[in-house]
Short mmCIF file of C-alpha atoms in Angstrom, two decimals:
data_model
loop_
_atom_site.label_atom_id
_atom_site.label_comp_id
_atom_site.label_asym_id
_atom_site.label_seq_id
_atom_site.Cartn_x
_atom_site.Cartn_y
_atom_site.Cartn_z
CA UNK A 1 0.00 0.00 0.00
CA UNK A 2 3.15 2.21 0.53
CA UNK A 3 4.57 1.48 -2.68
CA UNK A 4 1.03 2.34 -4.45
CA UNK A 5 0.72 5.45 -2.30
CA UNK A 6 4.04 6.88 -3.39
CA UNK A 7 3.37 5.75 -7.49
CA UNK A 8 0.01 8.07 -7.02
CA UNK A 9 1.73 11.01 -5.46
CA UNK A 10 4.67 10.60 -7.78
CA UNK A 11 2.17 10.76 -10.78
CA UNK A 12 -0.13 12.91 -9.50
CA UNK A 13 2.58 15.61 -8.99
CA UNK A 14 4.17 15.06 -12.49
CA UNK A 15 0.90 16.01 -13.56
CA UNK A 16 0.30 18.77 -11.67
CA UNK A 17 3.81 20.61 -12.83
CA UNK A 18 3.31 19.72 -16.29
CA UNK A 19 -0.34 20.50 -16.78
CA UNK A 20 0.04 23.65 -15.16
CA UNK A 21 3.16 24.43 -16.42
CA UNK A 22 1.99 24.44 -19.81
CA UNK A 23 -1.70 25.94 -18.91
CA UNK A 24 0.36 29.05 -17.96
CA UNK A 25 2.81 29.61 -20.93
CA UNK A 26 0.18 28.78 -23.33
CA UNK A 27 -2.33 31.68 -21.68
CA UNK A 28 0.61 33.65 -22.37
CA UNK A 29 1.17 33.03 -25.62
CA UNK A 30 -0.79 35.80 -28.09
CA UNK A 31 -2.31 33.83 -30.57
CA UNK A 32 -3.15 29.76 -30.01
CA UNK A 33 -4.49 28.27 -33.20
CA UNK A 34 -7.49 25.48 -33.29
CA UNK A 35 -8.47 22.83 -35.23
CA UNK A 36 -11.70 21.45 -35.67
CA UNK A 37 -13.11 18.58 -38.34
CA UNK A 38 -16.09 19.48 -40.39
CA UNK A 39 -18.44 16.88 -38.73
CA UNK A 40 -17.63 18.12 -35.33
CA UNK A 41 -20.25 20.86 -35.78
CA UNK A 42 -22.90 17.54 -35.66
CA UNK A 43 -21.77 16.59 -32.04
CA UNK A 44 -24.13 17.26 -29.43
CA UNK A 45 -23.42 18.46 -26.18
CA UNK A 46 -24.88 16.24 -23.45
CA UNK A 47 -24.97 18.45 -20.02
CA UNK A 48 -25.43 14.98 -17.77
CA UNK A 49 -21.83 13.69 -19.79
CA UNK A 50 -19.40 15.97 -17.30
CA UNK A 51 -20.54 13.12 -14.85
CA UNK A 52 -18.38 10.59 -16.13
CA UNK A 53 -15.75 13.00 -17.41
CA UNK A 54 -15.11 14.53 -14.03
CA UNK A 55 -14.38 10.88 -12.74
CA UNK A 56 -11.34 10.44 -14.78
CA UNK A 57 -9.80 12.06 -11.40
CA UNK A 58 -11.44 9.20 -9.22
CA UNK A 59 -9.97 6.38 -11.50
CA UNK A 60 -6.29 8.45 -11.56
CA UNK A 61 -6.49 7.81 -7.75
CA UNK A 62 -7.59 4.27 -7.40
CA UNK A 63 -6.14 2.86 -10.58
CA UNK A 64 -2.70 2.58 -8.20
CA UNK A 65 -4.76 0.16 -5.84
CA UNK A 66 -5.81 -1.99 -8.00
CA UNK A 67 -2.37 -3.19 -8.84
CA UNK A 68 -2.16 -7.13 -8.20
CA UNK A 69 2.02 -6.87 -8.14
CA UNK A 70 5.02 -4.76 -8.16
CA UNK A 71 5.61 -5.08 -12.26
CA UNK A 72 2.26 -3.99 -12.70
CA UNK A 73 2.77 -1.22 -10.59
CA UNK A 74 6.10 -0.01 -12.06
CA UNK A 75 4.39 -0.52 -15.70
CA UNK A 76 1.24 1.75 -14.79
CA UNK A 77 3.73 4.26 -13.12
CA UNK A 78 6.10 3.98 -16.07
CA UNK A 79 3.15 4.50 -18.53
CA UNK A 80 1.65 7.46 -16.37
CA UNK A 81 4.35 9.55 -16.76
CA UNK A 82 5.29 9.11 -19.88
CA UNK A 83 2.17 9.87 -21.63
CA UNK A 84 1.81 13.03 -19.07
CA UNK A 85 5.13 14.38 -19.83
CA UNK A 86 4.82 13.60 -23.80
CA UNK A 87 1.10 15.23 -23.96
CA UNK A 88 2.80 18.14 -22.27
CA UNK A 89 5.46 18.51 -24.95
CA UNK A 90 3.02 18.40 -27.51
CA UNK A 91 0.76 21.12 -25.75
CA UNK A 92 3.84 23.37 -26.00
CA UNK A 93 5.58 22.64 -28.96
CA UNK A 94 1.55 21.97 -30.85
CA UNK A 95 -0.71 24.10 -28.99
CA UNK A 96 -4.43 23.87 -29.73
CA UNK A 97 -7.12 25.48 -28.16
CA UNK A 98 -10.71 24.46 -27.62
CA UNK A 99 -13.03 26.69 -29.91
CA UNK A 100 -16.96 25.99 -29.79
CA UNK A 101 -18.84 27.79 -28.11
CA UNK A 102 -20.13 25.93 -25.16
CA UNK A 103 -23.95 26.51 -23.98
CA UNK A 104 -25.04 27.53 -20.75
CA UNK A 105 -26.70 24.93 -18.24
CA UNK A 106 -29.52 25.49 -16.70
CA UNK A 107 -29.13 22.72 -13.78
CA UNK A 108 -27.53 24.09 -10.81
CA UNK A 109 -25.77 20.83 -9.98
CA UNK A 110 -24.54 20.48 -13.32
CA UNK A 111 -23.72 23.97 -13.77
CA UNK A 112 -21.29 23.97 -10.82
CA UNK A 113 -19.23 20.98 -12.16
CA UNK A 114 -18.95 23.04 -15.42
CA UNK A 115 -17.73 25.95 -13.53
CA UNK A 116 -15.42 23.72 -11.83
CA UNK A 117 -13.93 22.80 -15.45
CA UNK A 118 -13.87 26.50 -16.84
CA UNK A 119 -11.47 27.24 -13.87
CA UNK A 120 -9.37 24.71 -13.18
CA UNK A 121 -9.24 22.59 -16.84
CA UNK A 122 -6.71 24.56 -19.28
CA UNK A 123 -8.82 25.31 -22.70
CA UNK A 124 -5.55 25.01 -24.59
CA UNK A 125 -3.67 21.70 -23.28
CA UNK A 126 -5.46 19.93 -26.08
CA UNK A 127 -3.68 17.30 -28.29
CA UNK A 128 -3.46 14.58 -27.34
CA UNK A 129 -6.38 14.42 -24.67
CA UNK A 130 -5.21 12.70 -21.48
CA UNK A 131 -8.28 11.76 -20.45
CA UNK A 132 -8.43 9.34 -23.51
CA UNK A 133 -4.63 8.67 -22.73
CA UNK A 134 -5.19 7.94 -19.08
CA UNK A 135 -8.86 5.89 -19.90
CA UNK A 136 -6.35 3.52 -22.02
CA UNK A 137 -3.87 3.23 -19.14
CA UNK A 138 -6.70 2.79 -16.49
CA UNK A 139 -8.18 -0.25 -18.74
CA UNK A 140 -4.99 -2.18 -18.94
CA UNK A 141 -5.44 -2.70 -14.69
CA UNK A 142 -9.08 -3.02 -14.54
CA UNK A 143 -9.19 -5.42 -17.45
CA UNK A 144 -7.83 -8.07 -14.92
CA UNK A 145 -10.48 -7.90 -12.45
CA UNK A 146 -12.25 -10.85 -12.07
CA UNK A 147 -15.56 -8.06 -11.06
CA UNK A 148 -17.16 -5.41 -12.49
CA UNK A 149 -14.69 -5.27 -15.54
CA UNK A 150 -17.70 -5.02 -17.85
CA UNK A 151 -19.33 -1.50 -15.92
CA UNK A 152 -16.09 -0.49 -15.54
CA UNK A 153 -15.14 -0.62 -19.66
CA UNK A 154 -18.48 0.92 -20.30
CA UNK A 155 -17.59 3.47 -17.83
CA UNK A 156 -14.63 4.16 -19.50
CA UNK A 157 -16.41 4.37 -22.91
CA UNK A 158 -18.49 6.40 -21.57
CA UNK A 159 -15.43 8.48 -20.00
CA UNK A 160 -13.87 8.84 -23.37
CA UNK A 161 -17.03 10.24 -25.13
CA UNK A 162 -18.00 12.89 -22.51
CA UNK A 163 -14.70 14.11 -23.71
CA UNK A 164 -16.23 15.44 -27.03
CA UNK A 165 -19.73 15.64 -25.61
CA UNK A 166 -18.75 18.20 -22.79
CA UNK A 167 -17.34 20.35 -25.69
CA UNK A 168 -13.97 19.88 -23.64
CA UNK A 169 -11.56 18.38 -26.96
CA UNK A 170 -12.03 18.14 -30.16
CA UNK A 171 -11.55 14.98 -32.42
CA UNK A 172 -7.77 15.26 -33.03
CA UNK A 173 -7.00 15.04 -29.33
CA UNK A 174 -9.18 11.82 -28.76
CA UNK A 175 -7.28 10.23 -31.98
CA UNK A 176 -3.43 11.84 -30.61
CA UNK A 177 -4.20 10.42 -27.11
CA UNK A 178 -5.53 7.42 -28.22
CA UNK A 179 -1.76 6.89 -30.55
CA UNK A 180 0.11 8.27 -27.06
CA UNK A 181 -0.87 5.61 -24.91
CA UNK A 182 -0.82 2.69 -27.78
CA UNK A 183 3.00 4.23 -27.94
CA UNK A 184 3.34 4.05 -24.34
CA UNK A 185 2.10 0.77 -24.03
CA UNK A 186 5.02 -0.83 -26.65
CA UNK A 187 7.28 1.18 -24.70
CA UNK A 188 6.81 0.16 -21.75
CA UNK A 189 5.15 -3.26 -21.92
CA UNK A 190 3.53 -5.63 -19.22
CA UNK A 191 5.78 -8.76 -18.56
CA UNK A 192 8.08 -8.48 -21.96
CA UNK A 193 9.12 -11.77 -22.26
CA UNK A 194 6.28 -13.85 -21.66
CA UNK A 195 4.75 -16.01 -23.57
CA UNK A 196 1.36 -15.26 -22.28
CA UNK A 197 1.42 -11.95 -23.24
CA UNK A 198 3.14 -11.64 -26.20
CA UNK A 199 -0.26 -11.62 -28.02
CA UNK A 200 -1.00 -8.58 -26.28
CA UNK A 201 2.00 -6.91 -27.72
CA UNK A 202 1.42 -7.75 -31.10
CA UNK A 203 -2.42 -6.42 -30.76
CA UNK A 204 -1.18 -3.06 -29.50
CA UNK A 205 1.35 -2.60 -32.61
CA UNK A 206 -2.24 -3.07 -34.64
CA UNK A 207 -3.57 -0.73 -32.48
CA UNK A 208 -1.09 1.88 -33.03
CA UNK A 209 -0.87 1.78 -36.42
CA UNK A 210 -4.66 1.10 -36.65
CA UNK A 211 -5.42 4.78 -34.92
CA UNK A 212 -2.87 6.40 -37.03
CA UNK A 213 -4.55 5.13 -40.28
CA UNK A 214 -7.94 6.72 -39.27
CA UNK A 215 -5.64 10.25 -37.68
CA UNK A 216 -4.28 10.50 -41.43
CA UNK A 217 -7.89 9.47 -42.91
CA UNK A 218 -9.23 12.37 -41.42
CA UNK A 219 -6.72 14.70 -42.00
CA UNK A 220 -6.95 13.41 -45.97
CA UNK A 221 -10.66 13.58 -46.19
CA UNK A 222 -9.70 17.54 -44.35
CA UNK A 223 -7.68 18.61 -47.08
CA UNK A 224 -7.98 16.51 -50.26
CA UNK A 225 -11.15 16.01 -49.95
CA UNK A 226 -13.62 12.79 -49.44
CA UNK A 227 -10.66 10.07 -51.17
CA UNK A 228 -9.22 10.00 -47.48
CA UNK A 229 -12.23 8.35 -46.01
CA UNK A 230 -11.12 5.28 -48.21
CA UNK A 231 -8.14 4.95 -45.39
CA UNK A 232 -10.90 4.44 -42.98
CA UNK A 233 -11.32 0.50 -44.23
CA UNK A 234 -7.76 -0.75 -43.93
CA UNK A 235 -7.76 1.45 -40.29
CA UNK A 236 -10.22 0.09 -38.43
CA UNK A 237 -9.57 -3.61 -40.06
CA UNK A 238 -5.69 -3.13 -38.21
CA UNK A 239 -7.86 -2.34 -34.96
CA UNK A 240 -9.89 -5.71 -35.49
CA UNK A 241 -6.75 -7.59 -36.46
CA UNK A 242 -5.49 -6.41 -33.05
CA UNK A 243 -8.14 -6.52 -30.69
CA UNK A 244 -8.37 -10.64 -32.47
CA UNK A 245 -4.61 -10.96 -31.74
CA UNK A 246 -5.71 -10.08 -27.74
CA UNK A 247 -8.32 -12.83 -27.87
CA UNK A 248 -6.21 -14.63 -29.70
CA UNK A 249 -8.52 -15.72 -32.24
CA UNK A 250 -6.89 -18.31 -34.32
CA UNK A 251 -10.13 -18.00 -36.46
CA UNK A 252 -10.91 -14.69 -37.18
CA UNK A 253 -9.94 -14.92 -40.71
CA UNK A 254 -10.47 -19.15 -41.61
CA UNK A 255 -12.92 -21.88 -40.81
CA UNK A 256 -12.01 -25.38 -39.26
CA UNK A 257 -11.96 -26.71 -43.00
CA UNK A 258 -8.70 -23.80 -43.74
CA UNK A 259 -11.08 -21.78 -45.77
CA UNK A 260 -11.59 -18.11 -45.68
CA UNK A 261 -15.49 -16.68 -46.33
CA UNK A 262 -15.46 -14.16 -48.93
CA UNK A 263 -16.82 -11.51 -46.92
CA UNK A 264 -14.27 -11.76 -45.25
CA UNK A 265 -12.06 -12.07 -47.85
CA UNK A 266 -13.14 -8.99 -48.86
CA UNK A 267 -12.74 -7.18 -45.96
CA UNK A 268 -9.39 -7.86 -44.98
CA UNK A 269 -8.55 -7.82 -48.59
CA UNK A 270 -5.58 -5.45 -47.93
CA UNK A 271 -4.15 -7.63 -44.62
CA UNK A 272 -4.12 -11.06 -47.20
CA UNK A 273 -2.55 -8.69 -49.84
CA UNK A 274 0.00 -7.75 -47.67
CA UNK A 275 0.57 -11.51 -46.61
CA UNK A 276 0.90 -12.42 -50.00
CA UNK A 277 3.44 -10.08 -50.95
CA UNK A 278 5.72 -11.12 -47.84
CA UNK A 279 5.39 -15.00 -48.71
CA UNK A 280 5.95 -14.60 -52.26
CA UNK A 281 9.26 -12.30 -51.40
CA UNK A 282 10.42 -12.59 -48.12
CA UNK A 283 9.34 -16.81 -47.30
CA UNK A 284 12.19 -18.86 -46.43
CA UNK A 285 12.12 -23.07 -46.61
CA UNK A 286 10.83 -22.53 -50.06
CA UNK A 287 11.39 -26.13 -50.55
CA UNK A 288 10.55 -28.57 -47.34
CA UNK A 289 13.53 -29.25 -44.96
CA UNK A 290 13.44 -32.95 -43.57
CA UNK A 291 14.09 -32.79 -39.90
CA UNK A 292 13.23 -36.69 -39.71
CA UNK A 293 12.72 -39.35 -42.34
CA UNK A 294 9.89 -38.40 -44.04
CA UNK A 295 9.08 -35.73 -41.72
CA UNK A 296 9.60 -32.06 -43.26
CA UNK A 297 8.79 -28.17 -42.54
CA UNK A 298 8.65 -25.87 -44.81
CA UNK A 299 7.27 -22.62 -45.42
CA UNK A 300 3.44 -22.55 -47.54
CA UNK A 301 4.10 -24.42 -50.34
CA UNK A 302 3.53 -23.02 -54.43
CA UNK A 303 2.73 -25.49 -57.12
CA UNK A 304 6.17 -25.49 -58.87
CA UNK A 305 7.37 -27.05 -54.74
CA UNK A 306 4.81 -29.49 -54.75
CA UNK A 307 5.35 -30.59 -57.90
CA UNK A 308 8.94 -31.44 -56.54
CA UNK A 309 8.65 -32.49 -53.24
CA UNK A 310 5.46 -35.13 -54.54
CA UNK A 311 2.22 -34.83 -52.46
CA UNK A 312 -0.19 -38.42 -52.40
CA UNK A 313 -3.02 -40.11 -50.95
CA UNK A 314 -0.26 -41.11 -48.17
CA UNK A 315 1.00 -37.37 -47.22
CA UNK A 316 0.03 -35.98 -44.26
CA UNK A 317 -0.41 -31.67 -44.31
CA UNK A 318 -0.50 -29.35 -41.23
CA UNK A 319 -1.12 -26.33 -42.26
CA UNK A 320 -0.46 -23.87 -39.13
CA UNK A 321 -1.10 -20.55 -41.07
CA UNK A 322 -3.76 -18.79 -39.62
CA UNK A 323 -3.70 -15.95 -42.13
CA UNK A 324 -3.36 -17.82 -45.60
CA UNK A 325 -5.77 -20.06 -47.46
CA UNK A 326 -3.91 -23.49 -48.45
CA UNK A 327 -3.93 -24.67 -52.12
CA UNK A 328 -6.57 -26.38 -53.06
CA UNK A 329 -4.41 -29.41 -54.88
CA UNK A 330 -3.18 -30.09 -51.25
CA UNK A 331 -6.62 -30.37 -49.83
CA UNK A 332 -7.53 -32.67 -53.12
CA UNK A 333 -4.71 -34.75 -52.90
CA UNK A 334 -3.14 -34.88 -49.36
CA UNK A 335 -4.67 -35.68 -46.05
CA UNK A 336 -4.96 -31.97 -44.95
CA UNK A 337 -5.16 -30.51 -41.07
CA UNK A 338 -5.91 -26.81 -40.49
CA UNK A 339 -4.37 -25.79 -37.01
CA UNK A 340 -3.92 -22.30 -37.29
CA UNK A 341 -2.08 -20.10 -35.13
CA UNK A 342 -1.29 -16.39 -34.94
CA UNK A 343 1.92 -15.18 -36.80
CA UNK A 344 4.31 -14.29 -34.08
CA UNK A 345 1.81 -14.30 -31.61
CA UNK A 346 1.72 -17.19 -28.78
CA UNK A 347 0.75 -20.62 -28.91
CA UNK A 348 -1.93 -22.08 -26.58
CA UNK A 349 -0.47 -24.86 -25.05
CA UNK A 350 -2.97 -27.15 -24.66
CA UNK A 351 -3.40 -27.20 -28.77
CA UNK A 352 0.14 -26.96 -29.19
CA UNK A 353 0.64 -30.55 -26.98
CA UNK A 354 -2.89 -32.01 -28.79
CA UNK A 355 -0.93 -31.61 -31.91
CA UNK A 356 2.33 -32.87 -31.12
CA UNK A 357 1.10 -35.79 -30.10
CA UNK A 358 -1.17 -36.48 -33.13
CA UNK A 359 1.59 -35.50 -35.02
CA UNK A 360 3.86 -37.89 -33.17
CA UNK A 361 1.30 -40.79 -33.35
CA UNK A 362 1.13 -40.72 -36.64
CA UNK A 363 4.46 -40.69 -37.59
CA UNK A 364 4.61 -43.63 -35.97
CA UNK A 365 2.04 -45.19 -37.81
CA UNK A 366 2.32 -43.99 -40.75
CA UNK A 367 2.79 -46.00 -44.19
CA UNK A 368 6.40 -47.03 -46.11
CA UNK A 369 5.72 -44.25 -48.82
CA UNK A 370 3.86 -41.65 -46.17
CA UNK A 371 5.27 -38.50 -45.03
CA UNK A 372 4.31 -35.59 -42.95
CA UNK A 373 4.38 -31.92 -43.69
CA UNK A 374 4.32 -28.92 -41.23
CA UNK A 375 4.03 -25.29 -42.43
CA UNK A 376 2.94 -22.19 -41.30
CA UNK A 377 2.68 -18.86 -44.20
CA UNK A 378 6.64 -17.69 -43.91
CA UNK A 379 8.81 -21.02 -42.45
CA UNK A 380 10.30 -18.65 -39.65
CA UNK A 381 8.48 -19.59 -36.18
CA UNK A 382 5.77 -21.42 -36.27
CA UNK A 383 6.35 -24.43 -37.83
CA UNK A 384 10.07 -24.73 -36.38
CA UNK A 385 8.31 -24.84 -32.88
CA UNK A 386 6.19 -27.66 -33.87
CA UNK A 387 8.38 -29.33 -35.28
CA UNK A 388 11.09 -28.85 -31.90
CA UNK A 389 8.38 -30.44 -29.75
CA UNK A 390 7.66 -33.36 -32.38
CA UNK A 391 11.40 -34.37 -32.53
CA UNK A 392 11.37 -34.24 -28.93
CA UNK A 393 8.88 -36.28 -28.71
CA UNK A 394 9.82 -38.87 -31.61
CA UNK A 395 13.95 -39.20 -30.49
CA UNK A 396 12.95 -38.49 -26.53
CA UNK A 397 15.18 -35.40 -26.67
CA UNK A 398 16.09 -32.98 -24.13
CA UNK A 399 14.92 -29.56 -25.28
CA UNK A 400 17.91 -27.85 -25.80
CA UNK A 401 19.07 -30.28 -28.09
CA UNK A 402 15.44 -30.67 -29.99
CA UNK A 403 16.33 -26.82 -30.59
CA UNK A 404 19.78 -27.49 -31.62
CA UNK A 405 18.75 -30.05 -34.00
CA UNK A 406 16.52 -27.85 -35.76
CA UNK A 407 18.69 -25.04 -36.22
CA UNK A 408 21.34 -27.34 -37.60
CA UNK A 409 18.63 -28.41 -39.91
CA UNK A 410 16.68 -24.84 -40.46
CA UNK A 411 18.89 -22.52 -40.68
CA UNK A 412 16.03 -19.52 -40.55
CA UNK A 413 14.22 -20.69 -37.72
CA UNK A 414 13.03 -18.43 -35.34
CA UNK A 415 12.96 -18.81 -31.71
CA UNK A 416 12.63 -15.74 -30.09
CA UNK A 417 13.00 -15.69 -26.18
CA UNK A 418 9.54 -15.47 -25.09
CA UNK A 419 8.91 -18.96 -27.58
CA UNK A 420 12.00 -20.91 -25.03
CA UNK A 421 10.36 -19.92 -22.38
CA UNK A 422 6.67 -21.93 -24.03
CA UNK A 423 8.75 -24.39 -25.51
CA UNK A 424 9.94 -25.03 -21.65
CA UNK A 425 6.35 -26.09 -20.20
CA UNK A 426 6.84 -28.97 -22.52
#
């Protein structure tokens, strides 16, 4: 409770200087410029909203409590500052100032809490808003609470809406505070090298870039007219394909059968474009590598590879791509598995040891002329992990020399730290 205490008067103190700091050189300042989006003018302003947007103060206090350990702690303290003293470097070096005009209220109760605001909340520390900033920050503690997580996301909804419905920011700020704390949570990341979180890591990189895409959207559609909106699409697709990666949805793009709707298709028509390109110029294993008799991994096969390597009746596929659909001569011809998993995202482990040992089992079974394939889309990662545990497995290996074994035999695998650290629970 120490510990917490100090992180909230650390932060809260930070704030103060900075906030204030900048609230007074701006007022200075002769001329402070704003911008404003043409469909702001359609926003209404909601009196009863400065309810929720004056708690942003109550969840700055007890966010510290909530902490269930000291990393968590140092990461929400770490996180805290940094998007306080970056939003106050962009309030000096970008000032903005709030510019429409806001209407009386007629309810005394309400009209005191806007009073409160017009004396004490700076019109010009703008962009980015840390009230959207901070709502991100308070999220990543409360989403762990095993109560009340739902009210408390709606709150915080709810929180980051007031924002433009007490006529407090405009749209820019909401979109700049929303990038600041996306930044500050790669920065500064929760429990780097574990496995267990690495999908959250990946899903805030899609964030990030996903918020940009709509900022410069907007700003198109603001001064090159309505063409920008088009960015709009592949933007909020990059926030789906990260808030999947956080669920880790090994599905969100193909079906148990490997095969990808065409809605959706269409949809993420510019995330499988940009797949394609990387495995037709960037794959590696272009041609399986046998890590066993008759046991190979390889990167997704073309038709001039298959035609080499010789797919029957007899051949066993495992396609572990989540984000490519497979060839239709190897679902013809071969015995095909889909078992998709997230590029460079973790592995759940009770999948990952289901199929090892169906893997295993039936290479043990399997016929004089059979053989097994593993891939995933580029040959790094994925399918070197499988195919670590199978030879583990198969030749009753310790792990460190399953891995050396496969980088003797791939020489691009990839086993990044947070993947020895899965491959150890096995």
């Amino acid at each position: 409770m120490q510990r917490k205490a100090y992180a909230l008067i650390l932060c809260a103190i930070v704030f103060m200087m900075v906030y204030n700091f900048a609230a007074w050189y701006l007022s200075t300042l002769d001329e402070i410029l704003s911008f404003v989006f043409g469909f702001e003018k359609y926003i209404p302003f909601i009196p009863w909203s400065i309810i929720p947007y004056m708690t942003s103060g109550i969840f700055f206090c007890a966010v510290f409590f909530f902490c269930q350990n000291k990393e968590q702690l140092k990461i929400l303290t770490q996180r805290v500052l940094f998007v306080t003293i970056a939003a106050g470097l962009c309030f000096l070096l970008f000032p903005l100032k709030f510019s429409l005009p806001k209407p009386q209220v007629s309810s005394s109760l309400l009209g005191y809490s806007f009073q409160f605001l017009k004396t004490f909340d700076s019109p010009f520390n703008q962009s980015p808003s840390l009230h959207i900033a901070y709502a991100f920050i308070f999220w990543s503690v409360f989403r762990n609470l095993k109560r009340g997580r739902t009210l408390l996301l709606c709150w915080l909804i709810l929180l980051g809406i007031s924002t433009l419905t007490t006529y407090q920011h405009h749209c820019i700020d909401i979109l700049t505070g929303s990038i600041l704390a996306h930044f500050s949570f790669i920065i500064f990341p929760y429990r780097k090298n574990d496995f267990l979180y690495r999908n959250f890591q990946v899903a805030n990189m899609y964030f990030l870039l996903g918020w940009i895409i709509i900022l410069t959207a907007l700003l198109m559609n603001q001064f090159s007219g309505n063409i920008g909106l088009f960015l709009l699409w592949p933007g909020t697709m990059t926030i789906l394909i990260g808030y999947h990666y956080q669920k880790n949805n090994i599905y969100f793009l193909k079906d148990k059968e490997g095969n990808i709707p065409w809605i959706k298709k269409a949809f993420y028509s510019p995330y499988l474009l940009l797949y394609q390109i990387f495995w037709k110029f960037f794959r590696k294993n272009k041609m399986p590598v046998e890590i066993l008799p008759d046991l190979y991994i390889s990167s997704r096969p073309d038709r001039e590879t298959l035609n080499n390597f010789g797919i029957t009746q007899k051949t066993l596929v495992y396609d572990l791509s989540a984000e490519m659909e497979e060839l239709s001569t190897i679902k013809d011809t071969a015995v095909y598995h889909s078992v998709p998993f997230l590029d460079i995202g973790t592995l759940d482990i009770d999948e990952t040891q289901k199929l090892v040992t169906e893997i295993t089992e039936n290479y043990a079974q399997r016929s004089p002329d059979g053989k097994i394939l593993i891939h995933c889309t580029m040959g790094f990662t994925r399918s070197s992990v499988i195919g670590i545990l199978v030879m583990k497995n198969i030749l009753s290996l310790p792990l460190t020399e399953a891995i050396t074994l496969m980088k003797t035999h791939n020489k691009h695998a990839v086993i990044h730290t947070y993947l020895e650290d899965f491959l150890k629970k096995f």
